[in-house]
XYZ file of C-alpha atoms in Angstrom:
164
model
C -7.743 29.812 -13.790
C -3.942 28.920 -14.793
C -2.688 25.247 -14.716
C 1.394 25.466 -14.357
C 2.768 21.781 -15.298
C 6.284 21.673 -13.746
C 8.129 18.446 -15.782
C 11.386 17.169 -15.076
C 13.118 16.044 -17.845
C 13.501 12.165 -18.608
C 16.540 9.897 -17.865
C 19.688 11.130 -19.302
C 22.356 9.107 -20.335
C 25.837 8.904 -18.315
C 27.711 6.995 -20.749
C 30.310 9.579 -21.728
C 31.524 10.953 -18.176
C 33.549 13.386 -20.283
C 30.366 14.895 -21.952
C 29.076 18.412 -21.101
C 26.316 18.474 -18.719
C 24.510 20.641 -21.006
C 24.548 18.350 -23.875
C 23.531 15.178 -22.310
C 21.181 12.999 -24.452
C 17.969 11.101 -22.989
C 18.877 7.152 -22.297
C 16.600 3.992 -23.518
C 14.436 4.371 -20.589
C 14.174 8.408 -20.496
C 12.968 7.665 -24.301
C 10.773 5.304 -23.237
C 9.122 7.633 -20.066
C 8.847 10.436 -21.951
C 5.799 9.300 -24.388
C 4.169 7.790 -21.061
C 4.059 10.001 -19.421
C 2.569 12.645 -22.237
C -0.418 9.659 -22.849
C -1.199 10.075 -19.174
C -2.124 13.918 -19.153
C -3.914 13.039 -22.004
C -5.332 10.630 -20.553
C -6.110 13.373 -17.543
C -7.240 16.196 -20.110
C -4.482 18.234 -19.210
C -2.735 19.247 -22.914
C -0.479 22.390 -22.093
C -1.313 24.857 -24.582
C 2.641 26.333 -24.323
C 5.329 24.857 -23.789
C 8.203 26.129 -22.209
C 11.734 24.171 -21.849
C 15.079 24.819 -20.794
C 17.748 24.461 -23.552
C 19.823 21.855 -22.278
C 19.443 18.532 -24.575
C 18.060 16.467 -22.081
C 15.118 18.912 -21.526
C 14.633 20.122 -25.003
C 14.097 16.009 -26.277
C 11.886 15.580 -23.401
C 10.156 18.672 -24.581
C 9.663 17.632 -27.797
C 8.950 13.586 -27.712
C 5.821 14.974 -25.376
C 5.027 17.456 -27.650
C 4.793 15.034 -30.466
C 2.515 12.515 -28.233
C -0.159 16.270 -27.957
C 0.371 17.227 -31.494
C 1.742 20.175 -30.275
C 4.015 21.549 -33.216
C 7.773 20.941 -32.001
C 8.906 24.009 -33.815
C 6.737 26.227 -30.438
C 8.723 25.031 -28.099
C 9.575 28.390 -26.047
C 13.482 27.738 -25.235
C 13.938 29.635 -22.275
C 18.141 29.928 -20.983
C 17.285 31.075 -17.525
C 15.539 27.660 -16.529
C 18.936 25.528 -16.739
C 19.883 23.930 -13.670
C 17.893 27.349 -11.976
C 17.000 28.076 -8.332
C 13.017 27.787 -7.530
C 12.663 31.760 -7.728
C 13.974 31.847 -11.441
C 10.183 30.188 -12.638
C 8.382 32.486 -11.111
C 10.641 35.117 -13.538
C 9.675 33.397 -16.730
C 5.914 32.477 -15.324
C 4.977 36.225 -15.067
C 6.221 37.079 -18.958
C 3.992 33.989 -19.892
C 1.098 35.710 -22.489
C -2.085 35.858 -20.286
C -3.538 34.055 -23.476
C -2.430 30.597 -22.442
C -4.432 28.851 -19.795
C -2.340 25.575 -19.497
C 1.671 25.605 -19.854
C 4.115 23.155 -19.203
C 7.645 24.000 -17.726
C 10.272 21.541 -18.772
C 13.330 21.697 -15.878
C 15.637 20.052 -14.019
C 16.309 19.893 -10.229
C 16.862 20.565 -7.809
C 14.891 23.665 -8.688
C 11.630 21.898 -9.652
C 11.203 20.216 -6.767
C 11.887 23.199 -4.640
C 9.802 25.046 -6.540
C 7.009 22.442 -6.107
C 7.133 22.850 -2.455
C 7.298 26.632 -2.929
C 3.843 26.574 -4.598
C 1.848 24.338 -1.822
C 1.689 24.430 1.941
C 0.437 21.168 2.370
C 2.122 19.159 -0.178
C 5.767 18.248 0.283
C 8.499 16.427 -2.518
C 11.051 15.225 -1.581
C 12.552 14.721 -5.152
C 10.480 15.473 -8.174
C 11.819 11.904 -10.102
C 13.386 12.275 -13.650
C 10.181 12.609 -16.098
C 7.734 13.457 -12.990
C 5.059 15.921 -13.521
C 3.961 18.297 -10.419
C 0.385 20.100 -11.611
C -0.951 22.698 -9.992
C -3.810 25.471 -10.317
C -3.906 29.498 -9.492
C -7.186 31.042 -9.143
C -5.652 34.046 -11.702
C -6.711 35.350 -15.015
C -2.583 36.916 -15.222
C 0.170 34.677 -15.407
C 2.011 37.892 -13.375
C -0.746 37.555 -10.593
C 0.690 33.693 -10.739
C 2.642 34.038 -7.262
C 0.421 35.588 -4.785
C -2.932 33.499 -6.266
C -4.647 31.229 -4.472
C -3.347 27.902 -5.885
C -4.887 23.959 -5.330
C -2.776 21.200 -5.660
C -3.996 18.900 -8.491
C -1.712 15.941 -9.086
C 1.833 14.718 -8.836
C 2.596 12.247 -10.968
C 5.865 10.082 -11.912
C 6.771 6.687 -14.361
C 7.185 4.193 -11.314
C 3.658 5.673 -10.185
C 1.748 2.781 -11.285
């Protein structure tokens, strides 16, 4: 079995209109969201065992403030271009290189391609908006990360800050 964790990043700050979409930092309460939301997959069980982010600053801090909250060592974050501000068939391009040696991997993105994507992976389920730091986890019934897309998958949780 493979458990995908797709994460939006956390609340970005809009105080410099100016500033390059790219390099936008995380505001007060995307700092604050980010370590909550962490605690509550540990609080689940569900520790990714890679992590995966796209390279855009908002993504990369979210990446790494959760990291920090799993112990997971900052410096292992896989950076991965192609998941900026992508379209929902660009994760199943970086899924299938994933090493079959991970069972558990986060995805760190942004929408609208996460939430599409979401939907993509469940027939039952339907998002309308995966919300800044929300966390979409499903499972595949595969051994191979490159078997990821035709598996049989189940729906485990979707999960957001204002989810209380």
């Amino acid at each position: 079995m493979k458990t995908l964790l797709l994460i939006r990043h956390a609340k970005s700050s809009w105080t410099d209109p100016d500033m390059d979409d790219f390099d936008r930092p995380l505001n007060k309460r995307g700092k604050q969201n980010a370590p909550e939301m962490a605690k509550r997959l540990i609080m689940r069980g569900m520790v990714p065992e890679l992590i995966i982010a796209s390279p855009a600053k908002r993504t990369r801090t979210t990446a790494k403030i959760m990291a920090g909250e799993w112990k997971y060592p900052k410096q292992a974050i896989l950076l991965e271009e192609e998941l900026y501000l992508c379209y929902a068939a660009t994760f199943l391009k970086v899924i299938t290189k994933i090493d079959d040696d991970f069972n558990a991997v986060a995805i760190f993105a942004h929408n609208p391609g996460i939430t599409d994507f979401a939907n993509y992976l469940t027939e039952d389920i339907r998002i309308d908006n995966v919300p800044t730091t929300g966390i979409f986890a499903i499972q595949a019934d595969t051994d191979c990360w490159k078997d990821f897309d035709l598996a049989k998958k189940k729906f485990l949780f979707f999960d957001y800050p204002r989810n209380n």
